[in-house]
Every structure is written in C-alpha cells, then in structure tokens.
PDB file of C-alpha atoms in Angstrom:
ATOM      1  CA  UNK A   1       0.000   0.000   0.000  1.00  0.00           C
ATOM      2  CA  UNK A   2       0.885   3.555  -0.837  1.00  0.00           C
ATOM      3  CA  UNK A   3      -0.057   6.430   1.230  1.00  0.00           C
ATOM      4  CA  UNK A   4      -1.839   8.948  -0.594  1.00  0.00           C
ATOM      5  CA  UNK A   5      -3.268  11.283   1.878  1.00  0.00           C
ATOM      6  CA  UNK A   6      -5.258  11.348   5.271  1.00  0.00           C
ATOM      7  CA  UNK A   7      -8.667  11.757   6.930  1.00  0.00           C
ATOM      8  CA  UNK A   8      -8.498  15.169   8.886  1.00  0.00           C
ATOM      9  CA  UNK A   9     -11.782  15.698   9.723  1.00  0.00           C
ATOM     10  CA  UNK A  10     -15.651  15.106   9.765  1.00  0.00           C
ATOM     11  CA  UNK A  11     -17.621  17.957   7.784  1.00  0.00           C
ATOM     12  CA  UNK A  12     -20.995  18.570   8.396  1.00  0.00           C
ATOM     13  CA  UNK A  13     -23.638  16.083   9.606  1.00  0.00           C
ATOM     14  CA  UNK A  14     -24.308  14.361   6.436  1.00  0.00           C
ATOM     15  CA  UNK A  15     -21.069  11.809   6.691  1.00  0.00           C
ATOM     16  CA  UNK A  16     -18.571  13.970   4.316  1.00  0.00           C
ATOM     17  CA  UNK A  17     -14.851  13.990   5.477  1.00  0.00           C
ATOM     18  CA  UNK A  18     -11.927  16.713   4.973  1.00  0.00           C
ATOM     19  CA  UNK A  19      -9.123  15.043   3.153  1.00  0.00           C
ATOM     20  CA  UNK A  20      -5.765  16.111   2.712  1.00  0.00           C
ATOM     21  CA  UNK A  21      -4.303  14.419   0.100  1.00  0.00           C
ATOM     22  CA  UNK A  22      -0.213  13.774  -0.398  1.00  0.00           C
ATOM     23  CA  UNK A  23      -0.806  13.624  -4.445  1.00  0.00           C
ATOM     24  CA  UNK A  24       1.170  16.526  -6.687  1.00  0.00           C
ATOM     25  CA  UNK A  25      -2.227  17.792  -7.727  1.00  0.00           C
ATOM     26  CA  UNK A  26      -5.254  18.098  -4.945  1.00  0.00           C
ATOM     27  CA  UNK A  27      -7.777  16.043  -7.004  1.00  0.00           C
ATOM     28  CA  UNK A  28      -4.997  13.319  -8.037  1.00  0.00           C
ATOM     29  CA  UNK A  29      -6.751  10.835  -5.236  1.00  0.00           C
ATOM     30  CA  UNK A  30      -9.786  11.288  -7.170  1.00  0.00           C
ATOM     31  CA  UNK A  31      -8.302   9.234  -9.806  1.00  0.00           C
ATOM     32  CA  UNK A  32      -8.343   6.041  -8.303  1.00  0.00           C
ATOM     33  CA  UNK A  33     -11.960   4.404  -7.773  1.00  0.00           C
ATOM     34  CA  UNK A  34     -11.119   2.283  -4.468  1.00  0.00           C
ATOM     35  CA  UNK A  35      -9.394   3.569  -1.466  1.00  0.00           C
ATOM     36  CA  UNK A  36      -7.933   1.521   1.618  1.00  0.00           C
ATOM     37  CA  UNK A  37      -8.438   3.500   4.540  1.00  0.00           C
ATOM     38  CA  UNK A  38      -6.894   2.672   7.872  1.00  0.00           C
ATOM     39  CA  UNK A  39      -2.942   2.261   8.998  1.00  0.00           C
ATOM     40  CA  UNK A  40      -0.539  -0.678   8.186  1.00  0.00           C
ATOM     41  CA  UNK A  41      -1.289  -3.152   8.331  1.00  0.00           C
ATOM     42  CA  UNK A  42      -5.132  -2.826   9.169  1.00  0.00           C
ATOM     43  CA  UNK A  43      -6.785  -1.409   6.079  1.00  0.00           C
ATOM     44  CA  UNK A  44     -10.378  -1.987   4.838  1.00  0.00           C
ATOM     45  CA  UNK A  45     -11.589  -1.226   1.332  1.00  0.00           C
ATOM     46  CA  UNK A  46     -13.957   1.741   0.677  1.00  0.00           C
ATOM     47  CA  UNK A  47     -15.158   3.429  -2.357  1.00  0.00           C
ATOM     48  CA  UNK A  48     -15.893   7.451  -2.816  1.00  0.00           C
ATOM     49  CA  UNK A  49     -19.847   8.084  -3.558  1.00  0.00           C
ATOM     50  CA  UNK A  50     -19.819  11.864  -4.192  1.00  0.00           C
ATOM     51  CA  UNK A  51     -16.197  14.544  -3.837  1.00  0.00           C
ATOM     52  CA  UNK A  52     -15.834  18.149  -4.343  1.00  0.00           C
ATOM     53  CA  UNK A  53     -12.149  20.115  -4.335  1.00  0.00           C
ATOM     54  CA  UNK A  54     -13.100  23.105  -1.323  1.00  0.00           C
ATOM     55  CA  UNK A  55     -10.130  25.515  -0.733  1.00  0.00           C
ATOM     56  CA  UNK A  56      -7.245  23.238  -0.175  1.00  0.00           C
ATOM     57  CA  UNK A  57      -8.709  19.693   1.003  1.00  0.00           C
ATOM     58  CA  UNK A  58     -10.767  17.629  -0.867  1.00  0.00           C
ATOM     59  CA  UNK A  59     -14.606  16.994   0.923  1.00  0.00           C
ATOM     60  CA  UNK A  60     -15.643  13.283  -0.030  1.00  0.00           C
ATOM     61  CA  UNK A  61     -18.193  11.122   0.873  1.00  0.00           C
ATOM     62  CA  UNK A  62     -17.446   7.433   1.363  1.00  0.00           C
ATOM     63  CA  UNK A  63     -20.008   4.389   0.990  1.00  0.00           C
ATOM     64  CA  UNK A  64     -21.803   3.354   4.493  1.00  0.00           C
ATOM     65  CA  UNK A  65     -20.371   6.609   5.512  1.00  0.00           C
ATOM     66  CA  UNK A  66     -23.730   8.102   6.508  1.00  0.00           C
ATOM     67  CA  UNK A  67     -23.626  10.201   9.286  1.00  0.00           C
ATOM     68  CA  UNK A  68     -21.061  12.734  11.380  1.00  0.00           C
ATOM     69  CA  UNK A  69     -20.226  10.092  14.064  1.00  0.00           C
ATOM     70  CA  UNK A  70     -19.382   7.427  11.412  1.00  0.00           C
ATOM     71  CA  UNK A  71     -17.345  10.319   9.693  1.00  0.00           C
ATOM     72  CA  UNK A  72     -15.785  11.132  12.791  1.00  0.00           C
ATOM     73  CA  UNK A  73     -14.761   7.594  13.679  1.00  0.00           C
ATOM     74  CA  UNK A  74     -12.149   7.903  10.966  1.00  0.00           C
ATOM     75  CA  UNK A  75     -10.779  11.267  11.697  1.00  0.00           C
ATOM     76  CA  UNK A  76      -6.893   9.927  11.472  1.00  0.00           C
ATOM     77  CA  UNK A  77      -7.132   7.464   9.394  1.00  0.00           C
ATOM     78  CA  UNK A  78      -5.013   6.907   5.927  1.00  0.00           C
ATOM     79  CA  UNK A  79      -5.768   6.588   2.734  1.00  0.00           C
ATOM     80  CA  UNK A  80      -3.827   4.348   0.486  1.00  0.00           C
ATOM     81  CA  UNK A  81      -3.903   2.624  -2.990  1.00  0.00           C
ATOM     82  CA  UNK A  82      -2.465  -0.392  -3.911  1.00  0.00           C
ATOM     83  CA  UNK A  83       1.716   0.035  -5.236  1.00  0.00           C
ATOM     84  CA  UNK A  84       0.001  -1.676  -8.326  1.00  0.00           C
ATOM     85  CA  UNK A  85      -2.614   0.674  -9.259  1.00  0.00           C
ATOM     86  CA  UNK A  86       0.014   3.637  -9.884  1.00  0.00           C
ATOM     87  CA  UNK A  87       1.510   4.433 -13.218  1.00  0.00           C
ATOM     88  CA  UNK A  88       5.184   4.080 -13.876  1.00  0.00           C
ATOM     89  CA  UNK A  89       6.805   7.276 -12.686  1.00  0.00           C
ATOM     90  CA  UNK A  90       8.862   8.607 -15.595  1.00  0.00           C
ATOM     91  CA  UNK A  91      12.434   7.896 -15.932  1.00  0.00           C
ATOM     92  CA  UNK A  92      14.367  10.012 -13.423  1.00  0.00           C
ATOM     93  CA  UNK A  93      10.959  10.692 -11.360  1.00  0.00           C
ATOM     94  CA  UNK A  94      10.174   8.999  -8.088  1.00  0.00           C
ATOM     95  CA  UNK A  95       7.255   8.404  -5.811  1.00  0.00           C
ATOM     96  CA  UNK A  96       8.085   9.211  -2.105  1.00  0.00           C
ATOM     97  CA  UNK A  97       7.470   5.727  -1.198  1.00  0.00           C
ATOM     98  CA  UNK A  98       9.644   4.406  -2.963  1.00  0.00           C
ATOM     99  CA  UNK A  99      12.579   6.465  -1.578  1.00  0.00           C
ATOM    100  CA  UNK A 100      12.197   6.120   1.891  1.00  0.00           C
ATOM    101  CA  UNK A 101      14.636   3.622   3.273  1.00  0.00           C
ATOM    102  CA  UNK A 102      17.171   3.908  -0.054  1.00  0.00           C
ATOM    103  CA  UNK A 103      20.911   3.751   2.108  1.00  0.00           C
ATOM    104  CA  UNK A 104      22.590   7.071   1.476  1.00  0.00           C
ATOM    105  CA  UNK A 105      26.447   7.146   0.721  1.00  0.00           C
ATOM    106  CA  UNK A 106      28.198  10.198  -0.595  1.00  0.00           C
ATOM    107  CA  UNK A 107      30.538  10.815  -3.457  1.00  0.00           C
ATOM    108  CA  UNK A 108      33.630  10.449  -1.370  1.00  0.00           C
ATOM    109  CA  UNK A 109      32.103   6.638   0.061  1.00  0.00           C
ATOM    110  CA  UNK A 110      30.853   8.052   3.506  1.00  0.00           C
ATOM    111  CA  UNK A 111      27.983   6.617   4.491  1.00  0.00           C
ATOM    112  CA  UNK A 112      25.380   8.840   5.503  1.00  0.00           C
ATOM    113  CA  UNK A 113      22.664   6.321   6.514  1.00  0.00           C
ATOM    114  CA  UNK A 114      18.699   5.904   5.413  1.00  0.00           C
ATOM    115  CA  UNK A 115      15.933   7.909   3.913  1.00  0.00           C
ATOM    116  CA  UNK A 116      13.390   8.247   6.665  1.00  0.00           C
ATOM    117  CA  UNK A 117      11.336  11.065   5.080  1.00  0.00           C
ATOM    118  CA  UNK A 118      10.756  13.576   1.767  1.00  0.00           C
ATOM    119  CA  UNK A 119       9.866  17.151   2.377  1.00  0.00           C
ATOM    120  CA  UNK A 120       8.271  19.433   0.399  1.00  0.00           C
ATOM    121  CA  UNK A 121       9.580  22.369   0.709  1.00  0.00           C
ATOM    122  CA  UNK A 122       8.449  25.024  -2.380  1.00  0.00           C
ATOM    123  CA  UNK A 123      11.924  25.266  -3.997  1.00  0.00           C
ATOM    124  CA  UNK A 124      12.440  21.806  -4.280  1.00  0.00           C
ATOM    125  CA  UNK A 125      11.838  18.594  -2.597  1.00  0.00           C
ATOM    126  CA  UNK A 126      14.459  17.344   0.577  1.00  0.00           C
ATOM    127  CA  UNK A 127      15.535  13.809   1.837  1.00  0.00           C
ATOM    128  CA  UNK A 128      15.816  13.502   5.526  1.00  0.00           C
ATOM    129  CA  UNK A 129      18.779  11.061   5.776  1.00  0.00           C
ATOM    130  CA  UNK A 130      18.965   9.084   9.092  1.00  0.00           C
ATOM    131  CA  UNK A 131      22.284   7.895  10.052  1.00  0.00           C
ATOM    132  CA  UNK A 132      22.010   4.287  11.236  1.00  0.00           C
ATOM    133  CA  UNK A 133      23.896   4.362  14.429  1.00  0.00           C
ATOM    134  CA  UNK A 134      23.422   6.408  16.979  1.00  0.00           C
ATOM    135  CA  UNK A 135      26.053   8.723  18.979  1.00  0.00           C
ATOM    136  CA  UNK A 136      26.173   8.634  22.914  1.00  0.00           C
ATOM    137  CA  UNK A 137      25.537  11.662  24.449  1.00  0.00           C
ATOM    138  CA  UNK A 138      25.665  12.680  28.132  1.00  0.00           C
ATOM    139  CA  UNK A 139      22.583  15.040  28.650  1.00  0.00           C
ATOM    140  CA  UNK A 140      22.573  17.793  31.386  1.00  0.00           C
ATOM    141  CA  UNK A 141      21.229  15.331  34.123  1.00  0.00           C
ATOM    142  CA  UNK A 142      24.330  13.241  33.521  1.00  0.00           C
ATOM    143  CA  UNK A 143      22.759  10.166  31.662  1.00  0.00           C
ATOM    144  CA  UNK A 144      23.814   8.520  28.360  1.00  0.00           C
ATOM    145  CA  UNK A 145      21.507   8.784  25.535  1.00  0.00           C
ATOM    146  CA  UNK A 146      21.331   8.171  22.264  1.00  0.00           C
ATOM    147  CA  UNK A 147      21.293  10.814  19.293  1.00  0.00           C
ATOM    148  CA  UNK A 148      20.866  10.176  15.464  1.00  0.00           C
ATOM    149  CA  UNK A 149      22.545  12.388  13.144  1.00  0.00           C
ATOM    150  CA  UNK A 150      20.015  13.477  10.404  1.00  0.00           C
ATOM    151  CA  UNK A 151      21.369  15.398   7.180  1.00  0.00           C
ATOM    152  CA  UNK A 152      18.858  17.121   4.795  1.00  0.00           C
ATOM    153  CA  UNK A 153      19.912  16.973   1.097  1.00  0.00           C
ATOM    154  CA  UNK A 154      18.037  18.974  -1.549  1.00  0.00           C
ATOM    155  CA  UNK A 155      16.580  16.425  -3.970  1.00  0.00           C
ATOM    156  CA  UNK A 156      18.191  17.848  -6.846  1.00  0.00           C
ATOM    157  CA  UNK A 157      20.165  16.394  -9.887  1.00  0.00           C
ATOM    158  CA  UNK A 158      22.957  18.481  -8.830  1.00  0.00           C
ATOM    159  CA  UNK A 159      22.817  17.229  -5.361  1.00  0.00           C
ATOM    160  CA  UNK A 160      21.470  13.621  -5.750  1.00  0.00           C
ATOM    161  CA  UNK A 161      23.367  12.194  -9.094  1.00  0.00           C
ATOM    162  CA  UNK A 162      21.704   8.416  -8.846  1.00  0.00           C
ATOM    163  CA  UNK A 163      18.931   7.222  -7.629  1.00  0.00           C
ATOM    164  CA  UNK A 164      19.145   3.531  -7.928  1.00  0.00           C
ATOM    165  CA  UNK A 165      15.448   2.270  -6.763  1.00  0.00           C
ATOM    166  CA  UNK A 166      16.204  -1.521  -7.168  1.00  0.00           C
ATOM    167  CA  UNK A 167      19.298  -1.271  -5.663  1.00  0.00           C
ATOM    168  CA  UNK A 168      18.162   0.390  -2.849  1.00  0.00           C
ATOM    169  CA  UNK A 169      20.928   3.135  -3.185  1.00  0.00           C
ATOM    170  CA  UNK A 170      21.195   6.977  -3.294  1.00  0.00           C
ATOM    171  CA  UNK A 171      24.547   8.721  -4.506  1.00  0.00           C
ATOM    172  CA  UNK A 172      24.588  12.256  -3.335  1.00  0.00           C
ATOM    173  CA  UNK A 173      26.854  14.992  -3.853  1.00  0.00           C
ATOM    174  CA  UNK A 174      27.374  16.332  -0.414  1.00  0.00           C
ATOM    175  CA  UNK A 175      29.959  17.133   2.197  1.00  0.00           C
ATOM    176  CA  UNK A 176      30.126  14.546   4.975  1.00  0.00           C
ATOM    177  CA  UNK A 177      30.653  17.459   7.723  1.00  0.00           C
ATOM    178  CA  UNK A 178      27.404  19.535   6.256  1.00  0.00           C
TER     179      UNK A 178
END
C-alpha cells in the first residue's frame, strides 16, 4: 500500500470527510476508484460516492459513511492505494514511497545512513537522511543517551546524481561534515 493522503476531519452532519491528500495535484486521489483507509497493516476497502475540491482539502463522501459520528470515527485514518494501481513514474521521477529507506552514501564513500522522510519544501523537494547508528551523548542530568545524526539533502540532480530504486541506493553529492 501507498499512502496517498489522510482523513483530517468530519464535515458537516451528512457523513462527508476533509481530506488532505499527499498527491502533486489536490484532485490526483480522485483518480483512483477504491481507497484503503486505515494504517498498516489494518486497512479496509472503501469506495468514494460523491467529492468536491473546497479551498485546499478535498470533501468526499465514502459508501456506508452516513452520518457525522461514522465520519468522525475515521478522523486519522489513511488513505492508500495499492503500489500496483500507480503508473510508472517517468524515468528520473520517483514516488516518495519508494525512496524512503534507499541507504545514502556520498561521493567520497561516507555513508550517511537511510531515507526516513521527503519534504516538500516550495523550492524543491528534501531527503531527511537518518544515520544508522546512533552517537552517545551525556545530557545535562548526567545520563547517556542516544542521538541520530540526520542530514537534509536537496533532492536535486545536482545534489542527488543516482537514484538507484532496485538497488536500494542513493549517490549524493554532499559534504560529509554539512
């Protein structure tokens, strides 16, 4: 399953929810006929009756969705598709999904860890790079903890050379110490 957006609200009394969608284009959710709402790895199939676009979330009404406690039950919920039911990106395009958890290694060979998360940002998109083991730190009560380093890289072609999906790798052009 592929997250494609979430349930953020009930609206009105009638059973319609507030969605925010994680698709380029508001309506792109509308595209796809059945939706799997829930969280890994509990989903349940659904199917839109009626949507509208309102200001920036899409307002949708699901079947057996009928009323504003139903619609409130799944105020949190996610809405997914099946990794199946999307088109091939284009070559040198990426969905999010599939770049989250790609190991990281720079030009020079250091390895900066794991992609936990993508960020749009406006300018352009940023990987959140986790490194994989953590540094011991003594905090101000005295106590050991544990801190991860996290790097963000701009996801451009200048910064990010190769993407290599099936390898599971990312080459980036980036200093070590930034």
């Amino acid at each position: 399953m592929v997250v494609m957006g979430r349930i953020v609200a009930p609206y009105g009394v009638y059973g319609w929810l507030k969605v925010v969608p994680d698709t380029e284009y508001l309506d792109g959710l509308l595209d796809y006929e059945v939706w799997w709402i829930g969280k890994a790895p509990n989903w349940r199939e659904t199917s839109i009756e009626q949507a509208k676009i309102h200001n920036d979330v899409l307002l949708v009404k699901l079947v057996g969705v009928s009323d504003r406690d139903a619609a409130f039950a799944l105020k949190g919920q996610q809405i997914a598709v099946p990794r199946e039911a999307l088109p091939e990106p284009d070559e040198g395009e990426y969905y999010w999904s599939d770049l989250i958890g790609l190991h990281v290694r720079n030009t020079e060979g250091v390895d900066f860890g794991k992609i936990t998360q993508v960020l749009e940002t406006g300018a352009n998109d940023v990987l959140v790079v986790r490194e994989l083991k953590p540094t011991q730190v003594k905090g101000k009560d005295g106590k050991l903890r544990e801190e991860y380093r996290e790097r963000l890289i701009p996801f451009t072609s200048e910064a990010v050379p190769e993407v290599d999906v099936k390898a599971g790798t990312v080459l980036v052009d980036w200093d070590a110490d930034f």
